[in-house]
mmCIF file of C-alpha atoms in Angstrom:
data_model
loop_
_atom_site.group_PDB
_atom_site.id
_atom_site.type_symbol
_atom_site.label_atom_id
_atom_site.label_comp_id
_atom_site.label_asym_id
_atom_site.label_seq_id
_atom_site.Cartn_x
_atom_site.Cartn_y
_atom_site.Cartn_z
ATOM 1 C CA MET A 168 -3.385 -7.641 9.696
ATOM 2 C CA LYS A 169 -3.275 -5.707 6.391
ATOM 3 C CA LYS A 170 -1.600 -2.545 5.182
ATOM 4 C CA CYS A 171 -3.798 0.466 4.409
ATOM 5 C CA LYS A 172 -3.337 3.040 1.667
ATOM 6 C CA ILE A 173 -4.150 6.629 2.669
ATOM 7 C CA THR A 174 -4.595 9.140 -0.169
ATOM 8 C CA VAL A 175 -4.976 12.898 0.267
ATOM 9 C CA MET A 176 -8.105 13.589 -1.801
ATOM 10 C CA ARG A 177 -8.947 17.225 -1.122
ATOM 11 C CA ILE A 178 -7.708 20.163 0.927
ATOM 12 C CA ALA A 179 -10.165 22.897 1.852
ATOM 13 C CA CYS A 180 -9.389 26.337 3.217
ATOM 14 C CA TYR A 181 -11.921 28.560 4.952
ATOM 15 C CA ARG A 182 -10.218 31.951 4.881
ATOM 16 C CA ASP A 183 -13.247 33.772 6.311
ATOM 17 C CA LEU A 184 -13.162 31.593 9.436
ATOM 18 C CA MET A 185 -9.389 31.904 9.666
ATOM 19 C CA GLU A 186 -9.553 35.709 9.523
ATOM 20 C CA GLU A 187 -12.238 35.883 12.173
ATOM 21 C CA TYR A 188 -11.121 33.204 14.639
ATOM 22 C CA GLU A 189 -7.584 31.938 14.064
ATOM 23 C CA ASN A 190 -4.395 33.531 15.313
ATOM 24 C CA PRO A 191 -2.046 34.086 12.365
ATOM 25 C CA MET A 192 0.061 31.036 11.543
ATOM 26 C CA GLU A 193 3.068 30.965 9.270
ATOM 27 C CA TYR A 194 2.785 27.254 8.464
ATOM 28 C CA ALA A 195 -0.038 24.864 9.325
ATOM 29 C CA CYS A 196 -0.163 21.831 6.996
ATOM 30 C CA ASP A 197 2.166 20.174 4.527
ATOM 31 C CA MET A 198 -0.252 17.708 2.916
ATOM 32 C CA ARG A 199 -0.658 17.793 -0.884
ATOM 33 C CA GLU A 200 -3.591 16.509 -2.926
ATOM 34 C CA GLY A 201 -2.707 13.166 -4.459
ATOM 35 C CA GLN A 202 -0.120 12.393 -1.794
ATOM 36 C CA VAL A 203 -0.157 8.714 -0.769
ATOM 37 C CA PHE A 204 0.869 7.111 2.511
ATOM 38 C CA VAL A 205 0.848 3.427 3.443
ATOM 39 C CA ALA A 206 0.097 2.439 7.005
ATOM 40 C CA ASP A 207 1.755 -0.791 8.098
ATOM 41 C CA GLY A 208 -1.218 -2.255 9.904
ATOM 42 C CA TRP A 209 -2.530 0.489 12.161
ATOM 43 C CA LYS A 210 0.878 2.180 12.640
ATOM 44 C CA LYS A 211 1.087 5.855 11.667
ATOM 45 C CA PRO A 212 3.032 6.290 8.427
ATOM 46 C CA GLU A 213 6.318 8.188 8.525
ATOM 47 C CA GLY A 214 5.748 11.917 7.979
ATOM 48 C CA PHE A 215 1.980 11.746 8.504
ATOM 49 C CA CYS A 216 0.332 14.600 10.426
ATOM 50 C CA ASP A 217 -0.237 13.730 14.108
ATOM 51 C CA SER A 218 -3.507 15.651 14.264
ATOM 52 C CA ALA A 219 -4.880 13.994 11.116
ATOM 53 C CA TRP A 220 -3.807 10.598 12.452
ATOM 54 C CA ASP A 221 -5.949 11.164 15.540
ATOM 55 C CA SER A 222 -9.002 11.402 13.252
ATOM 56 C CA LEU A 223 -8.073 8.538 10.908
ATOM 57 C CA SER A 224 -6.484 5.950 13.172
ATOM 58 C CA PRO A 225 -9.700 4.236 14.398
ATOM 59 C CA PHE A 226 -10.716 3.601 10.780
ATOM 60 C CA VAL A 227 -7.222 2.472 9.775
ATOM 61 C CA MET A 228 -7.169 0.091 12.742
ATOM 62 C CA ALA A 229 -10.550 -1.386 11.815
ATOM 63 C CA LEU A 230 -9.638 -1.805 8.124
ATOM 64 C CA ALA A 231 -6.206 -3.262 8.936
ATOM 65 C CA HIS A 232 -7.890 -5.891 11.102
ATOM 66 C CA GLY A 233 -10.402 -6.897 8.407
ATOM 67 C CA GLY A 234 -13.261 -4.601 9.400
ATOM 68 C CA GLY A 235 -15.218 -2.383 7.089
ATOM 69 C CA ASP A 236 -18.728 -1.620 5.879
ATOM 70 C CA PHE A 237 -18.852 1.392 8.178
ATOM 71 C CA TYR A 238 -22.243 2.906 8.940
ATOM 72 C CA ASP A 239 -24.217 0.190 7.098
ATOM 73 C CA GLY A 240 -23.070 0.708 3.536
ATOM 74 C CA TRP A 241 -21.779 4.282 3.622
ATOM 75 C CA MET A 242 -18.921 3.613 1.163
ATOM 76 C CA LYS A 243 -19.241 1.874 -2.224
ATOM 77 C CA ASN A 244 -16.039 -0.030 -1.400
ATOM 78 C CA LYS A 245 -16.767 -1.682 1.948
ATOM 79 C CA LYS A 246 -13.037 -1.888 2.698
ATOM 80 C CA SER A 247 -12.568 1.896 2.609
ATOM 81 C CA ALA A 248 -13.477 5.124 4.393
ATOM 82 C CA MET A 249 -13.382 8.844 3.519
ATOM 83 C CA ILE A 250 -12.308 10.733 6.629
ATOM 84 C CA SER A 251 -11.304 14.363 7.183
ATOM 85 C CA CYS A 252 -8.833 15.681 9.712
ATOM 86 C CA ASN A 253 -10.146 17.765 12.571
ATOM 87 C CA ASP A 254 -8.785 21.146 11.414
ATOM 88 C CA GLY A 255 -11.870 23.338 11.115
ATOM 89 C CA PHE A 256 -9.999 26.010 9.140
ATOM 90 C CA ARG A 257 -8.267 23.834 6.531
ATOM 91 C CA PRO A 258 -9.694 20.293 6.649
ATOM 92 C CA VAL A 259 -8.016 17.601 4.587
ATOM 93 C CA SER A 260 -10.079 14.688 3.230
ATOM 94 C CA PHE A 261 -8.380 11.293 3.097
ATOM 95 C CA LEU A 262 -9.428 8.094 1.344
ATOM 96 C CA ILE A 263 -8.372 5.063 3.395
ATOM 97 C CA GLU A 264 -8.324 1.706 1.612
ATOM 98 C CA ALA A 265 -7.418 -1.715 2.988
ATOM 99 C CA LEU A 266 -4.806 -3.414 0.837
ATOM 100 C CA GLU A 267 -4.424 -7.144 0.245
ATOM 101 C CA GLU A 268 -0.800 -6.923 1.381
ATOM 102 C CA ASP A 269 -0.076 -8.140 4.885
ATOM 103 C CA ALA A 270 1.497 -5.758 7.373
ATOM 104 C CA ASP A 271 5.100 -6.407 8.358
#
């Protein structure tokens, strides 16, 4: 099993949807663009958002176990995936890449 690098690529914010549908929140997400996490195999990295992990973990698990080439050539790098969290108001896009390094 391999480690996987998870990079925060982009954070969107749909204020119009938030104003219309979301109850006011003081604090929702602490991800920052460029932030990097390393998953040891398919284990959630320390400090990683639980909700985002729910969206990413199937892809991390597949890549950690040697899988890839999702959806018949979707990604240029077959050992990667671009996945967004499931927050419809402020989705975060993550690049997941299998590393050559073995998991602990």
